[in-house]
Tab-separated table of C-alpha atoms and ligand atoms in Angstrom:
chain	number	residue	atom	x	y	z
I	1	UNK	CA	122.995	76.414	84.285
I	2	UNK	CA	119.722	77.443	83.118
I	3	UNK	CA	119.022	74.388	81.645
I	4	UNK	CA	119.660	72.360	84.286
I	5	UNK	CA	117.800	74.810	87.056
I	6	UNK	CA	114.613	74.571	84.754
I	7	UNK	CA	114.700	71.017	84.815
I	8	UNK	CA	115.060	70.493	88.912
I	9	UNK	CA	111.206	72.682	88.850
I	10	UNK	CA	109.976	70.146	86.538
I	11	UNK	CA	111.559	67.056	88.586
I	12	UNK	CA	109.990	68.934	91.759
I	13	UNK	CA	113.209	69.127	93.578
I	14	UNK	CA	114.227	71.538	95.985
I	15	UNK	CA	116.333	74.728	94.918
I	16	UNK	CA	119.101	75.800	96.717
I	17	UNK	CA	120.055	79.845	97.295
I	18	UNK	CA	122.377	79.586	94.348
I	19	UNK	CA	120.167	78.505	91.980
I	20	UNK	CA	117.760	81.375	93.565
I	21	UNK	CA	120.466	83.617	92.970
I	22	UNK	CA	120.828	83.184	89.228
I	23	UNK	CA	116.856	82.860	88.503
I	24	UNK	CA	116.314	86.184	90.064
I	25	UNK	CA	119.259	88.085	87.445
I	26	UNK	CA	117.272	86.107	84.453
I	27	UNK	CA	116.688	89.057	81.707
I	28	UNK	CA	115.900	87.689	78.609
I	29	UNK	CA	112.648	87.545	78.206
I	30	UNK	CA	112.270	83.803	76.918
I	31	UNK	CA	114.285	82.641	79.684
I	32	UNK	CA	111.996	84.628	82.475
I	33	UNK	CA	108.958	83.302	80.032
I	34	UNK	CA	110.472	79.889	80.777
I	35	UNK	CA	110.429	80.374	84.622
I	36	UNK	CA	107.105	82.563	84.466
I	37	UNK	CA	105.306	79.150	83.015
I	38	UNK	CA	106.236	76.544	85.380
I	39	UNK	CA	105.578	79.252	88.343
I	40	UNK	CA	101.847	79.095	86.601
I	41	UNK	CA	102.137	75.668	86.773
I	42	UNK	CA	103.238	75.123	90.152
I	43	UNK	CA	100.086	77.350	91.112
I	44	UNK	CA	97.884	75.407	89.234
I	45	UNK	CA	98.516	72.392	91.021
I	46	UNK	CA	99.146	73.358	94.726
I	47	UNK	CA	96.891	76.441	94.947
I	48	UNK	CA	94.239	75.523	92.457
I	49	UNK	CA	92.267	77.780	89.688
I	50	UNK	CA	90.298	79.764	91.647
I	51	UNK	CA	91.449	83.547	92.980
I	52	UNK	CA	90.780	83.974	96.873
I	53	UNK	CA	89.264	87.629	97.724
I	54	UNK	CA	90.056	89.246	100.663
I	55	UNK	CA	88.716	92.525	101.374
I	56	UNK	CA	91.033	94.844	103.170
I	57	UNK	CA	89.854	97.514	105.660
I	58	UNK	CA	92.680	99.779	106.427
I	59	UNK	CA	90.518	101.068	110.163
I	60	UNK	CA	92.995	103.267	111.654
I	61	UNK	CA	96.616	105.080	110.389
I	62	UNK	CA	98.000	105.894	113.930
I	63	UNK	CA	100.913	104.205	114.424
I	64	UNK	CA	103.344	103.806	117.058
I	65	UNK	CA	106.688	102.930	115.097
I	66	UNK	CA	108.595	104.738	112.382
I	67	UNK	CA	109.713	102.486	109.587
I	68	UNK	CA	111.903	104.519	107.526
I	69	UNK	CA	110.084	103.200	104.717
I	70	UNK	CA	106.421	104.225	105.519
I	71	UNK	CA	104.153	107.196	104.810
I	72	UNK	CA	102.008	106.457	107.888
I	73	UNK	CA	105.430	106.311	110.191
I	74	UNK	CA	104.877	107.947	113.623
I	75	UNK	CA	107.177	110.913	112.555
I	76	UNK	CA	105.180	111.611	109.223
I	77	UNK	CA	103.208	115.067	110.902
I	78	UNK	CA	102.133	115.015	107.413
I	79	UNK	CA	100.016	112.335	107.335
I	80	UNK	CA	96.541	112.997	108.398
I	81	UNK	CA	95.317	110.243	110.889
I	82	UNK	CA	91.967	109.095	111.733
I	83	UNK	CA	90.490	105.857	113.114
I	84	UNK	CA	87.421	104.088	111.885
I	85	UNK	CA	84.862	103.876	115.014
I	86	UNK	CA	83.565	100.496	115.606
I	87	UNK	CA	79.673	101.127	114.321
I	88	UNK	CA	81.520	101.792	110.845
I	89	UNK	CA	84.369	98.360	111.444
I	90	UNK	CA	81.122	96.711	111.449
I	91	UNK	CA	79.471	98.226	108.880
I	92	UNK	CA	82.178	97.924	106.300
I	93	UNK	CA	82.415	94.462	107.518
I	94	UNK	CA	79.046	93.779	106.473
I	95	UNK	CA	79.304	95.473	103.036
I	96	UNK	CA	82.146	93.174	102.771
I	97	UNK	CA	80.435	90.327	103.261
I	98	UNK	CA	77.530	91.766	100.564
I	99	UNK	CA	80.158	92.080	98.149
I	100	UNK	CA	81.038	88.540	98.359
I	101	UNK	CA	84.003	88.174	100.528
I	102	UNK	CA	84.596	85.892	102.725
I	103	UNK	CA	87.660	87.044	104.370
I	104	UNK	CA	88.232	90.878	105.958
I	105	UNK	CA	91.460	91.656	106.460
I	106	UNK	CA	91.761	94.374	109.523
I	107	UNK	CA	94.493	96.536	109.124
I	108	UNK	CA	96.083	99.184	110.832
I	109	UNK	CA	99.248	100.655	112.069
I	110	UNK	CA	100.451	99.783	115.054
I	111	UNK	CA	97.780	101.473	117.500
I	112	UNK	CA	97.428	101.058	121.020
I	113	UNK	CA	93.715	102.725	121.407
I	114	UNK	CA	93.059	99.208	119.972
I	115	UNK	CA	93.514	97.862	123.103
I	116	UNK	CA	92.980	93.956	123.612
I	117	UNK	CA	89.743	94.651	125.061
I	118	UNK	CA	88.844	96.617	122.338
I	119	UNK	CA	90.657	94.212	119.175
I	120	UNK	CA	88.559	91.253	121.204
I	121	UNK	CA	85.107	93.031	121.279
I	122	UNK	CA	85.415	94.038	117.474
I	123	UNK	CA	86.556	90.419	116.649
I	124	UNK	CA	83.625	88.574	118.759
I	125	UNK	CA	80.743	91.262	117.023
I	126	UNK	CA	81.643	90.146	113.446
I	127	UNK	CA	81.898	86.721	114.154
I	128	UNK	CA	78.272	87.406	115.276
I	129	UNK	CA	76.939	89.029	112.820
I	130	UNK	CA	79.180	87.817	109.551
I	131	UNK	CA	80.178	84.944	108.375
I	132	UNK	CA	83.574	85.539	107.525
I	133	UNK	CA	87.049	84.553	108.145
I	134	UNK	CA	89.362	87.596	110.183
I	135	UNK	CA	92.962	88.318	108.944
I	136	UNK	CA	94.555	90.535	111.942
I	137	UNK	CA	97.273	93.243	110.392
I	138	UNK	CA	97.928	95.344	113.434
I	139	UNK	CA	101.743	94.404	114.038
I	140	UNK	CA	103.416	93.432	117.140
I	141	UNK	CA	101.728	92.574	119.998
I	142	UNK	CA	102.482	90.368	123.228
I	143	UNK	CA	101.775	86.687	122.559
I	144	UNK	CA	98.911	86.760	124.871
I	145	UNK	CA	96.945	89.276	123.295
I	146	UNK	CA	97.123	87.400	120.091
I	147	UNK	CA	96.047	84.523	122.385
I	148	UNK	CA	92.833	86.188	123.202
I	149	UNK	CA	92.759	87.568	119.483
I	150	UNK	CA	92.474	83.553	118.116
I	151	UNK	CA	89.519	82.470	121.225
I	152	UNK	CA	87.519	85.746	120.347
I	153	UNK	CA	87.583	84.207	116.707
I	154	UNK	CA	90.298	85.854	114.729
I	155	UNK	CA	91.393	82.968	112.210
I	156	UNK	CA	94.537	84.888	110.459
I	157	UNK	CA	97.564	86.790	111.112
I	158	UNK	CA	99.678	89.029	108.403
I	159	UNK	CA	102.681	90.337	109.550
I	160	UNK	CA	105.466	91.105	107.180
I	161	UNK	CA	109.213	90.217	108.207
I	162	UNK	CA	110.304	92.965	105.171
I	163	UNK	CA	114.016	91.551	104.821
I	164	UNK	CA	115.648	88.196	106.327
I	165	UNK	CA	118.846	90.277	105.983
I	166	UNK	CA	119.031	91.595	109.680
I	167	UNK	CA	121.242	94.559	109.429
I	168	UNK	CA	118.820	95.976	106.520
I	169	UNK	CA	115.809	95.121	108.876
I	170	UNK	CA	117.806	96.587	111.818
I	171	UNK	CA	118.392	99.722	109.553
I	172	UNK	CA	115.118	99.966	108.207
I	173	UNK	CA	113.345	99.684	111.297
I	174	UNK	CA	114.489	101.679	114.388
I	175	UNK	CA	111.845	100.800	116.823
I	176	UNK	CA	111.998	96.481	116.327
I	177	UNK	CA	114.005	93.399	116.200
I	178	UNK	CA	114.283	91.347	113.885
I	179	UNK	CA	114.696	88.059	116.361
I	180	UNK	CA	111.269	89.652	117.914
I	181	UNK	CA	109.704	89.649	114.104
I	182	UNK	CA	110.675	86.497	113.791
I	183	UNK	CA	109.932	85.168	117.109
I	184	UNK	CA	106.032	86.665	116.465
I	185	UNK	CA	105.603	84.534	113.782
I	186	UNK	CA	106.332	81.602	115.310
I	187	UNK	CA	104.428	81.514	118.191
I	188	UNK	CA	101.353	83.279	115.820
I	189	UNK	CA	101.566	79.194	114.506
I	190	UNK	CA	101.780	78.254	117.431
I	191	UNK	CA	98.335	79.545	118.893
I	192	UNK	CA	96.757	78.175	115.385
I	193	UNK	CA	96.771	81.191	113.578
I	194	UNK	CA	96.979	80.638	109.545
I	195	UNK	CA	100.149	83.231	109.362
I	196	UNK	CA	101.033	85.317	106.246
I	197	UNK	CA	104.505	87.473	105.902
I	198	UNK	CA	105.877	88.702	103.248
I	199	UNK	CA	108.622	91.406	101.574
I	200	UNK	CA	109.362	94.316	100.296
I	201	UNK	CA	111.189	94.316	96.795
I	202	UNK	CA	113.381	96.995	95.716
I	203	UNK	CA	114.382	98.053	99.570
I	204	UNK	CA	117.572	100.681	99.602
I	205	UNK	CA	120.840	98.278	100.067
I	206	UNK	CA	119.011	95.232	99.102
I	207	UNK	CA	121.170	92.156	96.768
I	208	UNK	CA	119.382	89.178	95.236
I	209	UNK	CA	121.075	86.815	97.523
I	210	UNK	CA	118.938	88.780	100.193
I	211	UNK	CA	115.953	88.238	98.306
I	212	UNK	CA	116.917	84.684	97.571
I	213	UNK	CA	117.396	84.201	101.836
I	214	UNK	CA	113.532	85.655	102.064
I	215	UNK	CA	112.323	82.851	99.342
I	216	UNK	CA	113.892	80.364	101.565
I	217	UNK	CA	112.882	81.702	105.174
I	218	UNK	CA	108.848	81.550	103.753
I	219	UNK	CA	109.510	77.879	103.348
I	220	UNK	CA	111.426	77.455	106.238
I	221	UNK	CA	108.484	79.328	108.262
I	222	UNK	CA	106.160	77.203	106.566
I	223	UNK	CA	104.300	80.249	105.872
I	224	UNK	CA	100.296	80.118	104.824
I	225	UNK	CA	100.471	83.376	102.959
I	226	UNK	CA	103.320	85.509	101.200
I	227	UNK	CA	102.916	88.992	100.155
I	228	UNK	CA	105.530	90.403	97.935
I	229	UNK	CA	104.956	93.713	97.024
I	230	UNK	CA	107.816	96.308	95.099
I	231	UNK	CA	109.086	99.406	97.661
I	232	UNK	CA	107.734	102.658	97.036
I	233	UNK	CA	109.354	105.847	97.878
I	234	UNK	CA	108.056	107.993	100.105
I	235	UNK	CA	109.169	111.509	99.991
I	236	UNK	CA	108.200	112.223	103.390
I	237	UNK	CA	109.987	109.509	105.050
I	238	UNK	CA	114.082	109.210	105.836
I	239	UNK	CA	114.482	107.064	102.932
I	240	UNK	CA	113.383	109.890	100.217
I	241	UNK	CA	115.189	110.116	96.630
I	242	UNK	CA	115.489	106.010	96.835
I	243	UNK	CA	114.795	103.999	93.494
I	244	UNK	CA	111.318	101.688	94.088
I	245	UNK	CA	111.817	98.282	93.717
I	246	UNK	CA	110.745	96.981	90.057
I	247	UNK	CA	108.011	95.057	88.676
I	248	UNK	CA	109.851	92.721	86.664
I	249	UNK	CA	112.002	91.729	90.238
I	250	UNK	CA	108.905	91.552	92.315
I	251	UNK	CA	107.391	89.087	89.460
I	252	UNK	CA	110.383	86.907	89.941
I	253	UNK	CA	110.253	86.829	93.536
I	254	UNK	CA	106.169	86.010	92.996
I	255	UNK	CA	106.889	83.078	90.884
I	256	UNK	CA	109.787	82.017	92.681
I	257	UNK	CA	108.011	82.039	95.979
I	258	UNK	CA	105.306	80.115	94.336
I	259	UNK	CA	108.363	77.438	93.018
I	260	UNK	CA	109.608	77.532	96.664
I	261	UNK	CA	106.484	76.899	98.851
I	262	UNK	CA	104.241	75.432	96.367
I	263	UNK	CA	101.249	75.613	98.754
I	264	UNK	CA	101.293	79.421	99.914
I	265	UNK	CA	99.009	81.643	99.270
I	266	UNK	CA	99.798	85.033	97.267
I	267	UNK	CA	98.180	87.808	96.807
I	268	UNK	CA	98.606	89.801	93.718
I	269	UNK	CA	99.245	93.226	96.133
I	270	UNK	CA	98.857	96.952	95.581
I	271	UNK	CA	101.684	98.170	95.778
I	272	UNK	CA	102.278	96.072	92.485
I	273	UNK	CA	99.170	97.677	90.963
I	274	UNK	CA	100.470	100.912	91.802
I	275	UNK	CA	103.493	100.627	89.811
I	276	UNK	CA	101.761	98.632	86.946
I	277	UNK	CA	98.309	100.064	87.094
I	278	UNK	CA	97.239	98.415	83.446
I	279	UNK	CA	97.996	94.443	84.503
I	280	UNK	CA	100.427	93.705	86.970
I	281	UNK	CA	98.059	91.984	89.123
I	282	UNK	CA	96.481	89.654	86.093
I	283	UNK	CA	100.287	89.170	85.065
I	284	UNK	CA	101.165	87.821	89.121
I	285	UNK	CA	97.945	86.096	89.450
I	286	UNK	CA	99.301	84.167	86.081
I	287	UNK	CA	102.768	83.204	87.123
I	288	UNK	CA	102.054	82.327	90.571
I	289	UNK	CA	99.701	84.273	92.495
I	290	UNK	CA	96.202	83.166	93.770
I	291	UNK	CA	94.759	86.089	95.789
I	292	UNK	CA	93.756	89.751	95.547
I	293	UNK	CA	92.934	91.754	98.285
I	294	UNK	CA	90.402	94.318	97.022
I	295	UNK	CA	90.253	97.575	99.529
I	296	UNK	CA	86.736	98.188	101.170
I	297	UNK	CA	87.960	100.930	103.052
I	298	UNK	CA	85.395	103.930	103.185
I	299	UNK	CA	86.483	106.476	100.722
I	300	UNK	CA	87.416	108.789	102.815
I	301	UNK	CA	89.868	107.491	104.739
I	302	UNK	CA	91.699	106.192	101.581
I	303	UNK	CA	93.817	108.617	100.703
I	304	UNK	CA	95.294	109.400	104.677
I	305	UNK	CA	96.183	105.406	104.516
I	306	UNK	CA	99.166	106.364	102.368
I	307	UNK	CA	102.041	103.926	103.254
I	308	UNK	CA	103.543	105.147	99.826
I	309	UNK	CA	102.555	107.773	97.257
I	310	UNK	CA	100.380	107.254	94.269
I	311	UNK	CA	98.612	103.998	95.597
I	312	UNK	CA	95.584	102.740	93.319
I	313	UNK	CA	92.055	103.310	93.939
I	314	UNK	CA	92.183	106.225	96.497
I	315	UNK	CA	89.081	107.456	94.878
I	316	UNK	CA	86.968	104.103	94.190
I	317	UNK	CA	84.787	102.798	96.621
I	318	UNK	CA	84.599	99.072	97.354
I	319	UNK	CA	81.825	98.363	94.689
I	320	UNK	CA	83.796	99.749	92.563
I	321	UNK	CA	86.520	98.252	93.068
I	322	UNK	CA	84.835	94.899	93.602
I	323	UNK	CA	83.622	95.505	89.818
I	324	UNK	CA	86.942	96.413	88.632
I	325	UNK	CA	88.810	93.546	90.135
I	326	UNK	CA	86.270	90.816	88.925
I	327	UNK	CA	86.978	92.375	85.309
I	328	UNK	CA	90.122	91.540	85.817
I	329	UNK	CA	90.122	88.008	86.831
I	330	UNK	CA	87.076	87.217	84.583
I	331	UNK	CA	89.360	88.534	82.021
I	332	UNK	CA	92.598	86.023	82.365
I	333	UNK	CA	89.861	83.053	82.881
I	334	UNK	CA	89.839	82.232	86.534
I	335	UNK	CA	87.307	81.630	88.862
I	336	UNK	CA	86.308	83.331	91.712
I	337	UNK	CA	86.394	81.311	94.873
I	338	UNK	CA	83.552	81.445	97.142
I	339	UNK	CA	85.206	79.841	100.001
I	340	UNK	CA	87.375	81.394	102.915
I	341	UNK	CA	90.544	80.762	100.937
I	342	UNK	CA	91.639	79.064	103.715
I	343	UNK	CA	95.274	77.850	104.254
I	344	UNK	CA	95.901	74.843	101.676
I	345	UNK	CA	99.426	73.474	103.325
I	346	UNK	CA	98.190	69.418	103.662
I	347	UNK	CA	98.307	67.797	107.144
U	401	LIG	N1	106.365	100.819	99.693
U	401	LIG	C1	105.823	99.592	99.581
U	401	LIG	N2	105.295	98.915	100.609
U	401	LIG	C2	105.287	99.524	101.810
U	401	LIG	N3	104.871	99.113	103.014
U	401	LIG	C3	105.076	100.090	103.906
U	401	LIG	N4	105.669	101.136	103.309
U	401	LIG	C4	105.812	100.813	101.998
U	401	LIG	C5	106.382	101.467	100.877
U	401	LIG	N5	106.914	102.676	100.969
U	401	LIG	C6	104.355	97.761	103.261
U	401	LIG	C7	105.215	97.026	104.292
U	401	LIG	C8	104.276	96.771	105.425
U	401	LIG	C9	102.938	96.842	104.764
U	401	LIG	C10	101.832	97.215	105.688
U	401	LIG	O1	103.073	97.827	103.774
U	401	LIG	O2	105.694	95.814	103.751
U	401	LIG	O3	104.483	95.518	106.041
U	402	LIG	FE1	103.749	101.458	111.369
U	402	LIG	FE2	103.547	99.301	109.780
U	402	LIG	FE3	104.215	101.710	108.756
U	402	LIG	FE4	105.970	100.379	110.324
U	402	LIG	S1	105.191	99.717	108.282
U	402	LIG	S2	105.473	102.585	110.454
U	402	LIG	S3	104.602	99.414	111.811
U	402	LIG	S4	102.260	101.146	109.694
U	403	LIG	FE1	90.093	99.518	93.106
U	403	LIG	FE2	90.604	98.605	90.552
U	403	LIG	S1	90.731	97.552	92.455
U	403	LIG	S2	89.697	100.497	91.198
């Protein structure tokens, strides 16, 4: 089975969810070696050498939903929230831009003080005064507000689907649906957004035929970017005492998703680093990844942006963390890109 499974990636054919199915239980470690290689491969020829930067400004924690999953949940009293005034958006934006990137990634929870107005205003002052491409994060909103997001200048959306298994998402997420999810991320193509989604790995109640449906519903949605990052437990959320997800599953799903999409980008994300602080991200940005997303939050806000516990570099600030992740990409031998990293699907 193996054998013949191996030999369909080389031919470039299509996989089908059983063959999904029996990659992601591989254990031996030649065999995952065996997949990890040609997922290297695959990246090497659709994606391309270089490592796309995106630096990620996490600008406000209020949020008006309560994932069962999430630290920053609207429930969490725990979590201390704060929002980033727009003088300092703008500022970090720019420090951004000093460092290098070329893409800022605004993310927050899902908070209505950001009103359109307001997203539109932010969006139009760093087109003026940066030249860099804008990754929204901010969650659901109504089509026309994402409409206004795109003519102000926003060039990217990110909004996770978490599970293509709808009674998990329906579960896991009280407050949305998963039709609405999915009908977000179709019409965020529509308006000529680049769109990235993505998964959580590990998630209480999850199977691998679930996380073979996912692989298959990121090529299906003909996705730009996929983020694939391993649940963490939260011990202040409903799902507390849960198992995270692992790193060995979340580097199948990586290289997988690379096998499966060949042209999406992936970020090596932080909630892999978290659980593998040494190398997972080298180890996903060599068997299939092609993006980090370095944090350029202000320092202080860090540690309140706590989606789950013991995330990495709560006490760096962004030029050191712009140091430490150009160590690490100098040190497996890729190149930096000093483009937008835009979206490389052809046509
Ligand atoms: N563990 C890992 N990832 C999480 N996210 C939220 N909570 C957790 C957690 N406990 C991820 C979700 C969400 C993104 C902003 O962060 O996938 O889409
Ligand atoms: Fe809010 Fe996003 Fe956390 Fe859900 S995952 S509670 S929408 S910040
Ligand atoms: Fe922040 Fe390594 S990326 S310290």
């Amino acid at each position: 089975m193996l054998e013949e499974i191996l030999q369909k990636i080389d031919n470039e054919q299509d996989l089908n969810k059983e063959d999904l199915v029996f990659l992601l239980g591989l254990k031996r470690r030649e065999d995952l070696e065996a997949l990890y290689h040609r997922a290297d491969l695959y990246r090497k020829k659709y994606a391309g050498e270089e490592v796309h930067l995106r630096g990620l400004i996490e600008f406000s924690n209020y949020c008006r939903k309560n994932c069962c999953y999430c630290g920053i949940r609207r429930d969490n009293v725990k979590a201390r929230r704060y929002r980033m005034p727009n003088e300092e958006i703008l500022s970090t934006v720019t420090l951004a831009e000093k460092l290098g990137y070329r893409t800022v990634v605004l993310q927050s929870g899902e908070d209505m003080y950001f009103t359109a107005d307001r997203l539109v205003d932010l969006i139009k002052r760093i087109k003026q005064q940066s030249d860099v491409a804008i990754t929204l994060s901010i969650g659901e909103r109504p089509r026309e507000e994402y409409e206004r997001f795109f003519k102000a200048g926003a060039d990217r959306t990110l909004i996770r689907f978490e599970t293509s298994n709808r009674v998990l998402y329906q579960k896991l997420h009280p407050d949305s649906d998963y039709d609405e999810r999915m009908t977000q991320l179709k019409w965020q193509k529509e308006i000529g957004f680049q769109v990235g989604s993505g998964i959580m790995i590990g998630l209480p109640g999850q199977t691998m035929e679930d996380l073979a449906g996912d692989i298959l519903k990121f090529k299906e949605l003909e996705l730009d970017m996929v983020g694939v990052g391993p649940y963490i437990c939260h011990q202040d959320t409903p799902l507390k005492g849960n198992d995270n997800g692992t790193v060995e599953m979340t580097f199948k799903v990586i290289a997988l998703t690379r096998i499966v999409t060949r042209y999406a980008h992936i970020p090596a994300t932080t909630a892999l680093a978290t659980l593998r602080q040494a190398d997972g991200r080298e180890r996903a940005l060599q068997l299939g990844a092609n993006v980090v997303m370095p944090n350029v939050t202000p320092v202080e806000y860090r540690s309140a942006y706590e989606l789950y516990p013991a995330k990495v570099c709560i006490y760096e600030d962004a030029e050191k963390c712009h140091g430490c992740i150009h160590g690490r990409i100098f040190s497996i031998d890729r190149p930096v890109s000093k483009g937008y990293g835009h979206s490389v699907w052809p046509g």
